[in-house]
Amino acid sequence: MRLRALLETDALGLRLLGGDDELDRTVRGVMTTDLRDPSRYLSGGELVLTGLAWRRDASDSEPFVRILAGAGVAGLAAGEAELGDIPADLVEACSQHRLPLFAVHETVAFATITEHVVRQVSGERAGDLAAVVDRHRRLMTSGPAGGGPEVVLDLLTSDLDLRAWVLSPTGRQIAGAGAPLPGPLGATLAGHHLAATRTGRRGPHRAAVAGTTYSLFPIRNTGRGAVPAARDVRESVLSDWLLAVEADASDWPAARLDLLQGVTQLIAVERDRRDAARTVRRRLAQEVLELVQAGAAPAEIAARLRVAAPVLLPGLGVAPQWQVVVARVDWTATNLSGPAGVPGDIAGGPVAQALLEEILVDPAVSGPDSADRIAVAHTGEEAIALVPLPAVPAPLHETVGGPTDTAGTTGAPAAPAAPEAGEAAGAGAAPAAQDPALHADALLAAVREPLSAGLADDGRLTLGVSAAVHSAEGLRGALEEARHARRVAAARPGRVCAAGHHELASHVLLLPFVPDDVRRAFTARLLDPLRDYDRRHRAELIETLEAFLDCDGSWTRCAARLHLHVNTLRYRVGRIEQLTGRDLSRLEDKLDFFLALRMS
């Protein structure tokens, strides 16, 4: 609104004292102050209201007005309730700095002026933004892509003073205006949104994090690529984007809520385009997968890989390695937010496909197109990703003939040693010096919290990762390896579980598949006599047994670890053998004790 409009409103009781040639200034807000220096609270364009409590004598006026003019305020309104007529020194200072000055009649409260200005400014901003949004909607739905969701988010910030971000279901930032949202905060907000959506509550959802309130709006595709509404919220909850706004929308008027709904529809158009762009990559993955599963000749599979490589790794210029990642989402029959049904009612393959496409993106990489090197297909209830990796330079110690093939299931060169969990966060992560490969635990580290909220108490995500291969011959083995690793993950407790190829060569592979009743009986038969003895005599036989096995049966090293004399250790081991009827000098008995401790 313009300053001139304030004079035309009789109810405000304003009288112009100077600055009649500056009345076309735009008012962007209002602030009441009696501070001598309010500059830290000014951003420009405000109508400043003051009761003149800051003025002690005539010398105070010019510094005060100079500060306001320097901050770019639209005008100054001084109340007559305290001093009666406005001091001449203030009128002179405003004239000197070309700042419009109004006198506020003593019968008019500053709250009345504030309410009027806020109502007018908000109404005009909403109207202007609504017109821009409507125009932008027409452009985006009928023509080529413009600036993407950032354009609309910039409008929210500049016209409504709302900071907003578009987030994926894992909390990764797709788009934002201004400073990026910290990754952990994005994951927390996504978790709040998914949990609220699973209860069936309609958006926007309110979330308070670290003293700041956010409103979370679901983004559902209603554009050209829209699909019929999901029969069950679980069909879409793990793939929908959300709009996080730094504000409490619970007391917003209907017009502003409608405006934000329009913004989400605009962003849904961008989501539609993103999904369309993934069609080619999905088709490539599907073609390769079908060839691999049908047992096609390696030459035929290699030909398809040569077609896929330029699409997935543009400009790389070298033959990549490949990894296979298999994911599955399973639901129980309980449905808290929709009609009753059985797990078969939900097509798990498409859900797992969309989710795996998101998981394989580095959480630190923003933007809707950051998954352009990931090809995911689905078959039945599984989603299968074909992930290209840059070729790893051969270590100096390798022979001219190249690396030696392993005897494992892949029939391909051994993958680099796996780093500790957390070293790699996703397909887009910067590779380690000699290891660009994906690792199961690291893939889920950043997304476990929000996904667990979306899965609630009736869903599970399990994921398996193969070793890296660099030939068509190795893909079939890599696929079976990833599937087997996923079955290992499925045998573990928890809503979100993953396993990698390195776990398939360990006894750990066998333990999850032992039935619970067999595990309990086996561990009870071996360990219960020792536990009972420890409870009665505080002999620490279990601790002694664990240390003895960890030290590979070395009497000296075990005694040093437990701070015991070797004779005391021999006595304890003898007691263990007496109570269990086993001989710890025999490999078979050592192995039984080792497995019992692992399963207990």
Coordinates of C-alpha atoms in Angstrom, one line a residue:
M1 CA 0.0 0.0 0.0
R2 CA 1.0 3.7 -0.4
L3 CA 1.4 6.3 2.3
R4 CA -1.2 8.4 0.6
A5 CA -3.8 5.7 1.4
L6 CA -3.3 6.3 5.1
L7 CA -4.4 9.9 4.9
E8 CA -7.5 8.8 3.0
T9 CA -8.7 6.7 5.9
D10 CA -10.5 8.9 8.4
A11 CA -10.6 6.3 11.1
L12 CA -6.8 6.4 11.5
G13 CA -6.8 10.1 12.6
L14 CA -3.6 10.9 10.8
R15 CA -2.5 14.5 10.0
L16 CA 0.4 15.2 7.6
L17 CA 3.1 17.5 9.0
G18 CA 5.6 17.2 6.2
G19 CA 6.7 15.2 3.2
D20 CA 3.7 15.7 0.9
D21 CA 5.9 15.0 -2.1
E22 CA 6.9 11.5 -0.7
L23 CA 3.4 10.1 -0.3
D24 CA 3.8 7.5 -3.1
R25 CA 6.2 5.5 -1.0
T26 CA 5.2 1.9 -0.5
V27 CA 4.4 0.6 3.0
R28 CA 5.6 -3.0 3.5
G29 CA 4.9 -3.2 7.2
V30 CA 4.5 -1.4 10.5
M31 CA 6.6 -1.1 13.7
T32 CA 6.1 0.6 17.0
T33 CA 9.2 1.8 18.9
D34 CA 10.4 4.2 21.5
L35 CA 14.0 3.1 21.2
R36 CA 16.6 5.8 20.5
D37 CA 18.2 3.5 17.9
P38 CA 15.7 0.9 16.5
S39 CA 17.8 0.2 13.4
R40 CA 18.4 -3.5 14.3
Y41 CA 14.7 -4.1 14.0
L42 CA 14.2 -2.3 10.7
S43 CA 14.4 -3.9 7.2
G44 CA 13.0 -1.0 5.1
G45 CA 9.5 0.0 4.0
E46 CA 8.0 0.2 7.5
L47 CA 5.7 2.9 8.9
V48 CA 7.3 3.6 12.2
L49 CA 4.9 4.5 15.1
T50 CA 6.4 6.3 18.2
G51 CA 5.1 7.8 21.4
L52 CA 8.3 10.0 21.6
A53 CA 9.5 8.5 24.8
W54 CA 13.0 8.5 23.4
R55 CA 13.1 12.3 23.1
R56 CA 14.6 14.1 26.1
D57 CA 15.4 17.4 24.4
A58 CA 15.5 18.9 20.9
S59 CA 19.0 17.5 20.1
D60 CA 17.6 14.0 20.1
S61 CA 15.3 14.4 17.1
E62 CA 17.8 14.7 14.3
P63 CA 19.8 11.5 15.2
F64 CA 16.6 9.5 15.6
V65 CA 15.3 10.6 12.2
R66 CA 18.7 10.1 10.6
I67 CA 18.6 6.5 11.7
L68 CA 15.1 5.9 10.3
A69 CA 16.0 7.5 7.0
G70 CA 19.1 5.4 6.7
A71 CA 17.1 2.2 7.3
G72 CA 14.8 3.1 4.4
V73 CA 11.5 3.4 6.4
A74 CA 8.5 4.6 4.5
G75 CA 7.4 7.2 7.1
L76 CA 7.1 8.2 10.7
A77 CA 3.9 8.7 12.7
A78 CA 4.3 10.4 16.1
G79 CA 1.6 10.2 18.8
E80 CA 0.2 13.4 20.4
A81 CA -1.0 11.6 23.6
E82 CA 2.3 12.2 25.5
L83 CA 3.5 15.7 24.5
G84 CA 0.5 17.2 22.7
D85 CA 1.7 19.0 19.6
I86 CA 4.6 17.4 17.8
P87 CA 7.8 19.2 18.6
A88 CA 9.1 21.6 15.9
D89 CA 12.6 20.0 16.1
L90 CA 11.2 16.7 15.0
V91 CA 9.3 18.3 12.1
E92 CA 12.5 20.1 11.0
A93 CA 14.5 16.9 11.2
C94 CA 12.0 15.0 9.1
S95 CA 12.0 17.8 6.5
Q96 CA 15.8 17.7 6.4
H97 CA 15.9 13.9 5.7
R98 CA 12.9 14.0 3.4
L99 CA 11.0 11.6 5.7
P100 CA 7.2 11.9 5.7
L101 CA 5.8 12.8 9.1
F102 CA 2.3 12.2 10.5
A103 CA 0.7 13.2 13.7
V104 CA -1.5 10.6 15.4
H105 CA -4.5 12.0 17.2
E106 CA -4.5 11.2 20.9
T107 CA -7.8 9.3 20.6
V108 CA -6.4 6.8 18.1
A109 CA -4.5 3.8 19.4
F110 CA -1.4 2.6 17.7
A111 CA -2.9 -0.8 17.6
T112 CA -5.7 0.5 15.3
I113 CA -3.1 1.8 12.8
T114 CA -1.1 -1.4 13.1
E115 CA -4.1 -3.6 12.4
H116 CA -5.2 -1.6 9.4
V117 CA -1.7 -1.5 7.8
V118 CA -1.1 -5.2 8.4
R119 CA -4.5 -6.1 7.0
Q120 CA -4.1 -4.0 3.9
V121 CA -0.5 -5.0 3.2
S122 CA -1.2 -8.7 3.7
G123 CA -4.3 -8.5 1.5
E124 CA -2.5 -6.8 -1.3
R125 CA 0.5 -9.1 -1.1
A126 CA -1.7 -12.2 -1.2
G127 CA -3.6 -10.8 -4.1
D128 CA -0.4 -10.0 -6.0
L129 CA 1.1 -13.3 -5.3
A130 CA -2.1 -15.2 -6.2
A131 CA -2.1 -13.4 -9.6
V132 CA 1.6 -14.3 -10.1
V133 CA 1.0 -18.0 -9.0
D134 CA -2.0 -18.2 -11.4
R135 CA 0.1 -16.9 -14.3
H136 CA 3.0 -19.1 -13.5
R137 CA 0.7 -22.1 -13.3
R138 CA -0.6 -21.5 -16.8
L139 CA 3.0 -21.1 -18.1
M140 CA 4.2 -24.3 -16.4
T141 CA 1.3 -26.5 -17.4
S142 CA 1.2 -25.4 -21.0
G143 CA 4.8 -24.7 -22.0
P144 CA 8.4 -25.7 -21.3
A145 CA 9.8 -25.6 -17.8
G146 CA 10.7 -22.2 -16.4
G147 CA 12.7 -21.7 -13.3
G148 CA 11.4 -24.7 -11.5
P149 CA 10.0 -24.6 -7.9
E150 CA 12.7 -22.1 -6.8
V151 CA 10.8 -19.4 -8.7
V152 CA 7.6 -19.9 -6.6
L153 CA 9.6 -20.2 -3.4
D154 CA 11.3 -16.9 -4.1
L155 CA 7.9 -15.3 -4.5
L156 CA 6.8 -16.7 -1.1
T157 CA 9.9 -15.1 0.5
S158 CA 9.8 -11.8 -1.2
D159 CA 6.0 -11.2 -1.2
L160 CA 4.8 -12.9 1.9
D161 CA 8.0 -13.1 4.0
L162 CA 7.7 -16.9 4.2
R163 CA 10.8 -19.1 4.1
A164 CA 10.0 -22.4 2.5
W165 CA 11.7 -25.6 1.2
V166 CA 10.6 -28.5 -0.9
L167 CA 11.7 -31.8 0.7
S168 CA 11.8 -35.4 -0.4
P169 CA 10.2 -38.1 1.8
T170 CA 13.7 -38.6 3.3
G171 CA 14.2 -34.9 4.1
R172 CA 16.6 -34.2 1.2
Q173 CA 16.2 -30.6 -0.1
I174 CA 14.7 -30.6 -3.6
A175 CA 14.4 -26.8 -3.8
G176 CA 14.5 -23.8 -1.5
A177 CA 14.7 -20.0 -1.3
G178 CA 17.7 -18.5 0.6
A179 CA 19.8 -20.5 3.0
P180 CA 19.6 -24.3 2.6
L181 CA 17.9 -26.3 5.3
P182 CA 20.3 -28.4 7.4
G183 CA 20.2 -32.1 6.5
P184 CA 19.3 -33.3 10.0
L185 CA 16.5 -30.7 10.3
G186 CA 15.1 -31.8 6.9
A187 CA 15.1 -35.4 8.0
T188 CA 13.3 -34.5 11.2
L189 CA 10.6 -32.5 9.4
A190 CA 10.1 -35.3 6.9
G191 CA 9.7 -37.7 9.7
H192 CA 7.0 -35.5 11.3
H193 CA 5.2 -35.3 8.0
L194 CA 5.3 -39.0 7.3
A195 CA 4.1 -39.9 10.8
A196 CA 1.2 -37.4 10.6
T197 CA 0.3 -38.6 7.1
R198 CA 0.2 -42.2 8.3
T199 CA -2.4 -41.3 11.0
G200 CA -4.7 -40.0 8.2
R201 CA -4.6 -36.4 9.3
R202 CA -5.0 -33.9 6.5
G203 CA -2.3 -31.3 5.9
P204 CA -0.8 -28.9 6.7
H205 CA 0.9 -30.6 9.6
R206 CA 2.4 -28.6 12.4
A207 CA 5.9 -29.4 13.6
A208 CA 7.9 -27.6 16.3
V209 CA 11.7 -28.2 16.2
A210 CA 14.3 -26.4 18.4
G211 CA 11.8 -23.6 19.2
T212 CA 10.8 -22.9 15.6
T213 CA 7.4 -23.9 14.2
Y214 CA 7.0 -25.3 10.7
S215 CA 3.9 -26.1 8.6
L216 CA 4.2 -29.1 6.4
F217 CA 2.1 -29.2 3.2
P218 CA 1.9 -32.5 1.2
I219 CA 2.7 -32.2 -2.5
R220 CA 0.5 -34.5 -4.6
N221 CA 0.7 -34.6 -8.3
T222 CA -2.4 -33.1 -10.0
G223 CA -0.8 -32.1 -13.3
R224 CA -0.6 -33.8 -16.6
G225 CA 1.1 -36.9 -15.2
A226 CA -1.3 -37.3 -12.3
V227 CA -2.5 -40.8 -11.4
P228 CA -5.7 -41.7 -9.7
A229 CA -5.8 -41.2 -6.0
A230 CA -4.2 -44.0 -4.0
R231 CA -6.6 -46.4 -2.5
D232 CA -4.3 -46.7 0.5
V233 CA -2.1 -44.0 1.9
R234 CA 0.8 -46.5 2.1
E235 CA 0.9 -46.6 -1.7
S236 CA 2.2 -43.0 -1.9
V237 CA 3.4 -42.0 1.6
L238 CA 7.0 -43.0 0.9
S239 CA 7.3 -41.1 -2.4
D240 CA 5.4 -37.8 -2.0
W241 CA 7.3 -34.6 -1.7
L242 CA 6.4 -32.0 1.0
L243 CA 6.5 -28.2 1.3
A244 CA 8.0 -27.1 4.6
V245 CA 7.1 -23.5 5.5
E246 CA 8.7 -21.7 8.5
A247 CA 5.5 -20.5 10.0
D248 CA 2.5 -21.7 12.0
A249 CA -0.4 -22.1 9.5
S250 CA -2.9 -23.1 12.2
D251 CA -4.4 -19.6 12.4
W252 CA -4.1 -18.7 8.7
P253 CA -7.2 -17.4 6.9
A254 CA -8.7 -19.7 4.2
A255 CA -7.4 -17.5 1.4
R256 CA -3.8 -17.9 2.5
L257 CA -4.2 -21.6 2.9
D258 CA -5.7 -21.8 -0.6
L259 CA -2.7 -19.9 -1.9
L260 CA -0.3 -22.3 -0.4
Q261 CA -2.3 -25.2 -1.9
G262 CA -1.9 -23.5 -5.3
V263 CA 1.9 -23.4 -4.7
T264 CA 2.0 -27.1 -4.0
Q265 CA 0.2 -27.8 -7.2
L266 CA 2.8 -25.8 -9.1
I267 CA 5.5 -27.8 -7.5
A268 CA 3.7 -31.0 -8.3
V269 CA 4.1 -30.1 -12.0
E270 CA 7.9 -30.1 -11.5
R271 CA 7.5 -33.5 -9.8
D272 CA 5.6 -34.7 -12.8
R273 CA 8.4 -33.6 -15.1
R274 CA 11.0 -35.2 -12.9
D275 CA 9.1 -38.6 -13.0
A276 CA 8.8 -38.3 -16.8
A277 CA 12.6 -37.7 -17.1
R278 CA 13.2 -40.9 -15.1
T279 CA 11.2 -43.0 -17.6
V280 CA 14.2 -43.6 -19.9
R281 CA 16.5 -44.7 -17.1
R282 CA 13.8 -47.0 -15.7
R283 CA 13.3 -48.5 -19.2
L284 CA 17.1 -49.1 -19.5
A285 CA 17.2 -50.8 -16.1
Q286 CA 14.2 -53.0 -17.0
E287 CA 15.7 -54.1 -20.3
V288 CA 19.0 -55.1 -18.7
L289 CA 17.2 -56.8 -15.8
E290 CA 15.1 -58.9 -18.1
L291 CA 18.1 -60.0 -20.1
V292 CA 20.0 -60.9 -16.9
Q293 CA 17.1 -62.9 -15.5
A294 CA 16.4 -64.7 -18.8
G295 CA 20.0 -65.9 -18.9
A296 CA 20.9 -63.9 -22.1
A297 CA 24.3 -64.1 -23.6
P298 CA 26.9 -61.8 -21.9
A299 CA 27.5 -60.2 -25.3
E300 CA 23.9 -59.1 -25.5
I301 CA 23.8 -57.8 -22.0
A302 CA 27.1 -55.9 -22.6
A303 CA 25.5 -54.3 -25.6
R304 CA 22.7 -52.9 -23.5
L305 CA 25.2 -51.7 -20.9
R306 CA 27.0 -49.8 -23.6
V307 CA 23.8 -48.0 -24.4
A308 CA 23.0 -47.3 -20.7
A309 CA 26.4 -46.0 -19.8
P310 CA 26.3 -42.7 -21.7
V311 CA 22.8 -42.0 -20.3
L312 CA 23.8 -42.7 -16.7
L313 CA 27.4 -41.5 -16.8
P314 CA 27.5 -38.7 -19.4
G315 CA 31.0 -37.7 -20.5
L316 CA 32.7 -40.3 -18.3
G317 CA 34.7 -41.8 -21.2
V318 CA 35.6 -45.0 -19.5
A319 CA 33.9 -48.3 -18.9
P320 CA 32.1 -48.2 -15.5
Q321 CA 31.7 -50.8 -12.8
W322 CA 28.2 -51.7 -11.8
Q323 CA 26.5 -52.6 -8.5
V324 CA 23.1 -54.1 -8.0
V325 CA 20.9 -52.9 -5.1
V326 CA 17.6 -54.7 -4.3
A327 CA 14.9 -53.2 -2.0
R328 CA 11.6 -54.5 -0.9
V329 CA 8.8 -52.8 1.1
D330 CA 6.5 -55.2 3.0
W331 CA 3.2 -54.3 4.8
T332 CA 1.2 -56.2 7.3
A333 CA -2.6 -56.5 7.0
T334 CA -3.2 -53.7 9.5
N335 CA -4.1 -50.4 7.9
L336 CA -4.6 -47.5 10.3
S337 CA -5.5 -44.9 7.7
G338 CA -7.6 -46.6 5.0
P339 CA -10.0 -49.4 4.3
A340 CA -9.1 -52.8 5.6
G341 CA -7.2 -55.0 3.3
V342 CA -4.5 -57.6 3.0
P343 CA -0.8 -56.9 2.1
G344 CA -1.4 -58.1 -1.5
D345 CA -3.7 -55.1 -2.0
I346 CA -0.6 -52.8 -2.1
A347 CA 1.7 -53.1 -5.1
G348 CA 5.0 -53.1 -3.3
G349 CA 7.2 -52.9 -6.4
P350 CA 6.4 -49.3 -7.5
V351 CA 6.6 -48.1 -3.9
A352 CA 10.1 -49.7 -3.5
Q353 CA 11.1 -48.4 -6.9
A354 CA 10.4 -44.7 -6.0
L355 CA 11.9 -45.1 -2.6
L356 CA 15.1 -46.7 -3.9
E357 CA 15.5 -43.9 -6.4
E358 CA 15.5 -41.5 -3.5
I359 CA 17.7 -43.6 -1.1
L360 CA 20.5 -43.9 -3.8
V361 CA 20.9 -40.1 -4.0
D362 CA 23.5 -38.5 -1.7
P363 CA 21.5 -36.6 1.0
A364 CA 23.9 -33.6 0.6
V365 CA 22.9 -33.2 -3.1
S366 CA 19.9 -31.0 -3.6
G367 CA 17.7 -30.5 -6.7
P368 CA 15.0 -32.5 -8.4
D369 CA 17.5 -33.9 -11.0
S370 CA 20.2 -35.2 -8.7
A371 CA 19.1 -38.8 -9.3
D372 CA 19.9 -38.7 -13.1
R373 CA 22.5 -41.4 -12.8
I374 CA 20.3 -44.0 -11.1
A375 CA 18.3 -46.6 -13.0
V376 CA 15.7 -48.6 -11.0
A377 CA 13.3 -51.2 -12.3
H378 CA 10.8 -53.3 -10.4
T379 CA 9.7 -56.9 -10.8
G380 CA 7.0 -58.3 -8.6
E381 CA 7.5 -56.9 -5.1
E382 CA 11.1 -56.0 -5.6
A383 CA 12.9 -52.9 -6.8
I384 CA 16.2 -53.5 -8.5
A385 CA 18.7 -50.7 -9.1
L386 CA 21.5 -50.8 -11.6
V387 CA 24.1 -48.3 -10.2
P388 CA 27.1 -47.3 -12.4
L389 CA 30.4 -46.6 -10.7
P390 CA 33.5 -45.0 -12.2
A391 CA 36.2 -47.5 -12.9
V392 CA 38.7 -47.8 -10.0
P393 CA 42.4 -47.4 -11.1
A394 CA 44.4 -50.6 -10.7
P395 CA 46.6 -50.6 -7.5
L396 CA 50.3 -50.5 -8.2
H397 CA 50.8 -54.0 -6.9
E398 CA 48.5 -55.6 -9.4
T399 CA 50.1 -57.5 -12.3
V400 CA 49.9 -56.6 -15.9
G401 CA 47.2 -59.2 -16.4
G402 CA 44.8 -57.4 -14.2
P403 CA 43.0 -58.3 -10.9
T404 CA 42.3 -61.9 -10.1
D405 CA 38.7 -63.1 -10.2
T406 CA 37.2 -64.1 -7.0
A407 CA 35.6 -67.5 -6.5
G408 CA 32.4 -65.9 -5.1
T409 CA 29.0 -65.8 -6.6
T410 CA 29.6 -62.8 -8.9
G411 CA 32.5 -64.2 -10.9
A412 CA 33.8 -60.7 -11.1
P413 CA 36.8 -58.9 -9.6
A414 CA 36.8 -58.4 -5.9
A415 CA 35.3 -55.2 -4.8
P416 CA 37.4 -52.7 -2.8
A417 CA 37.4 -53.2 0.9
A418 CA 34.3 -51.8 2.5
P419 CA 34.8 -48.7 4.7
E420 CA 33.3 -48.1 8.0
A421 CA 29.5 -47.4 8.0
G422 CA 28.8 -43.8 7.3
E423 CA 31.8 -43.1 4.9
A424 CA 29.6 -43.2 1.9
A425 CA 26.1 -41.7 2.0
G426 CA 24.7 -42.5 -1.4
A427 CA 25.3 -42.8 -5.1
G428 CA 26.0 -39.1 -5.4
A429 CA 28.6 -39.0 -2.6
A430 CA 32.1 -38.1 -3.4
P431 CA 34.0 -41.4 -3.6
A432 CA 36.8 -42.4 -1.4
A433 CA 40.2 -42.4 -3.0
Q434 CA 40.0 -46.0 -4.1
D435 CA 36.4 -46.9 -3.3
P436 CA 33.4 -45.4 -5.0
A437 CA 31.2 -48.4 -4.2
L438 CA 27.9 -48.2 -2.2
H439 CA 27.7 -49.8 1.2
A440 CA 24.5 -51.0 2.8
D441 CA 24.7 -49.4 6.3
A442 CA 25.8 -46.0 4.9
L443 CA 22.9 -45.9 2.4
L444 CA 20.4 -45.9 5.2
A445 CA 22.2 -43.9 7.8
A446 CA 20.8 -40.5 6.8
V447 CA 17.3 -41.7 5.9
R448 CA 16.5 -44.3 8.6
E449 CA 14.6 -41.8 10.9
P450 CA 12.1 -40.4 8.4
L451 CA 11.5 -43.7 6.7
S452 CA 10.8 -45.5 10.0
A453 CA 8.1 -42.8 10.7
G454 CA 6.5 -43.5 7.3
L455 CA 6.6 -47.2 7.8
A456 CA 5.0 -46.8 11.2
D457 CA 4.2 -50.1 12.9
D458 CA 3.0 -52.0 9.9
G459 CA 5.7 -51.6 7.3
R460 CA 9.3 -52.8 6.7
L461 CA 12.0 -51.8 4.3
T462 CA 14.8 -54.3 3.6
L463 CA 17.7 -53.6 1.3
G464 CA 20.6 -55.7 -0.1
V465 CA 23.8 -54.5 -1.9
S466 CA 26.0 -56.5 -4.2
A467 CA 29.7 -56.3 -4.7
A468 CA 30.9 -54.1 -7.6
V469 CA 31.4 -55.9 -11.0
H470 CA 32.8 -54.7 -14.3
S471 CA 31.5 -57.2 -16.8
A472 CA 28.2 -58.4 -18.2
E473 CA 29.1 -61.9 -17.0
G474 CA 29.1 -60.7 -13.4
L475 CA 25.6 -59.1 -13.3
R476 CA 23.6 -62.2 -12.8
G477 CA 25.7 -63.2 -9.9
A478 CA 25.5 -59.6 -8.5
L479 CA 21.7 -59.7 -8.7
E480 CA 21.5 -63.0 -6.8
E481 CA 24.1 -61.7 -4.3
A482 CA 22.0 -58.5 -3.7
R483 CA 18.8 -60.6 -3.3
H484 CA 20.5 -62.9 -0.9
A485 CA 21.8 -60.0 1.1
R486 CA 18.3 -58.5 1.3
R487 CA 17.0 -61.8 2.7
V488 CA 19.7 -61.6 5.4
A489 CA 18.5 -58.0 6.2
A490 CA 14.9 -59.3 6.3
A491 CA 15.9 -61.8 9.0
R492 CA 17.0 -59.0 11.3
P493 CA 14.7 -57.0 13.6
G494 CA 13.8 -53.4 12.9
R495 CA 11.7 -51.4 10.5
V496 CA 14.6 -50.4 8.2
C497 CA 17.4 -53.0 7.6
A498 CA 20.2 -53.5 5.1
A499 CA 22.9 -56.0 4.4
G500 CA 25.9 -56.0 2.1
H501 CA 27.8 -58.5 0.1
H502 CA 30.7 -58.7 2.6
E503 CA 28.3 -60.3 5.1
L504 CA 27.6 -63.3 2.9
A505 CA 31.1 -64.8 3.6
S506 CA 30.7 -64.9 7.4
H507 CA 28.9 -67.0 9.9
V508 CA 26.7 -64.0 10.5
L509 CA 24.9 -65.1 7.3
L510 CA 23.7 -68.3 9.0
L511 CA 22.6 -67.0 12.4
P512 CA 19.5 -65.0 11.3
F513 CA 18.0 -68.1 9.6
V514 CA 18.1 -70.3 12.7
P515 CA 14.6 -70.6 14.1
D516 CA 14.0 -68.8 17.4
D517 CA 13.1 -71.9 19.3
V518 CA 16.3 -73.7 18.1
R519 CA 18.4 -70.7 19.0
R520 CA 16.9 -70.5 22.5
A521 CA 17.3 -74.3 23.2
F522 CA 20.9 -74.2 21.9
T523 CA 22.1 -71.3 23.9
A524 CA 20.2 -72.5 27.1
R525 CA 21.9 -75.9 26.9
L526 CA 25.3 -74.4 26.7
L527 CA 25.1 -71.2 28.7
D528 CA 22.4 -71.6 31.3
P529 CA 24.6 -73.7 33.6
L530 CA 27.3 -71.0 33.5
R531 CA 24.8 -68.2 34.1
D532 CA 23.3 -70.1 37.1
Y533 CA 26.8 -70.6 38.6
D534 CA 27.7 -66.9 38.1
R535 CA 24.5 -65.8 39.9
R536 CA 25.3 -68.0 42.9
H537 CA 29.1 -67.5 43.1
R538 CA 29.8 -64.3 41.1
A539 CA 32.5 -66.4 39.3
E540 CA 32.3 -64.4 36.0
L541 CA 32.5 -67.6 33.9
I542 CA 30.6 -66.1 31.0
E543 CA 33.0 -63.2 30.8
T544 CA 35.9 -65.6 31.1
L545 CA 34.5 -67.7 28.3
E546 CA 34.1 -64.7 25.9
A547 CA 37.6 -63.5 26.6
F548 CA 39.1 -67.0 26.2
L549 CA 37.5 -67.3 22.7
D550 CA 38.5 -63.8 21.7
C551 CA 42.1 -64.6 22.5
D552 CA 42.0 -67.7 20.4
G553 CA 42.6 -69.9 23.4
S554 CA 45.8 -68.2 24.4
W555 CA 46.2 -68.7 28.2
T556 CA 48.7 -65.9 28.5
R557 CA 46.8 -63.2 26.5
C558 CA 43.5 -64.1 28.1
A559 CA 44.9 -64.0 31.7
A560 CA 46.5 -60.5 30.9
R561 CA 43.2 -59.2 29.5
L562 CA 41.3 -60.4 32.6
H563 CA 44.0 -59.3 35.0
L564 CA 44.2 -62.9 36.4
H565 CA 46.9 -65.3 37.2
V566 CA 47.2 -68.1 34.6
N567 CA 46.3 -70.7 37.3
T568 CA 43.1 -68.8 38.2
L569 CA 42.2 -68.8 34.5
R570 CA 42.9 -72.5 34.2
Y571 CA 40.6 -73.1 37.2
R572 CA 37.7 -71.1 35.6
V573 CA 38.1 -72.8 32.3
G574 CA 38.1 -76.2 34.0
R575 CA 34.9 -75.2 35.9
I576 CA 33.3 -74.2 32.5
E577 CA 34.2 -77.6 31.0
Q578 CA 32.9 -79.4 34.1
L579 CA 29.5 -77.6 34.1
T580 CA 28.9 -78.0 30.4
G581 CA 30.6 -81.3 29.6
R582 CA 32.5 -79.7 26.8
D583 CA 36.3 -79.5 26.1
L584 CA 37.6 -76.1 25.2
S585 CA 40.7 -77.6 23.6
R586 CA 38.5 -79.1 20.8
L587 CA 37.7 -76.8 17.8
E588 CA 34.1 -78.1 17.6
D589 CA 33.3 -77.2 21.2
K590 CA 35.0 -73.8 20.9
L591 CA 32.8 -73.1 17.8
D592 CA 29.6 -74.2 19.6
F593 CA 30.4 -71.8 22.5
F594 CA 31.2 -69.0 20.1
L595 CA 27.9 -69.4 18.2
A596 CA 25.9 -69.7 21.5
L597 CA 27.4 -66.4 22.7
R598 CA 26.6 -64.7 19.4
M599 CA 22.9 -66.0 19.4
S600 CA 22.3 -65.2 23.0

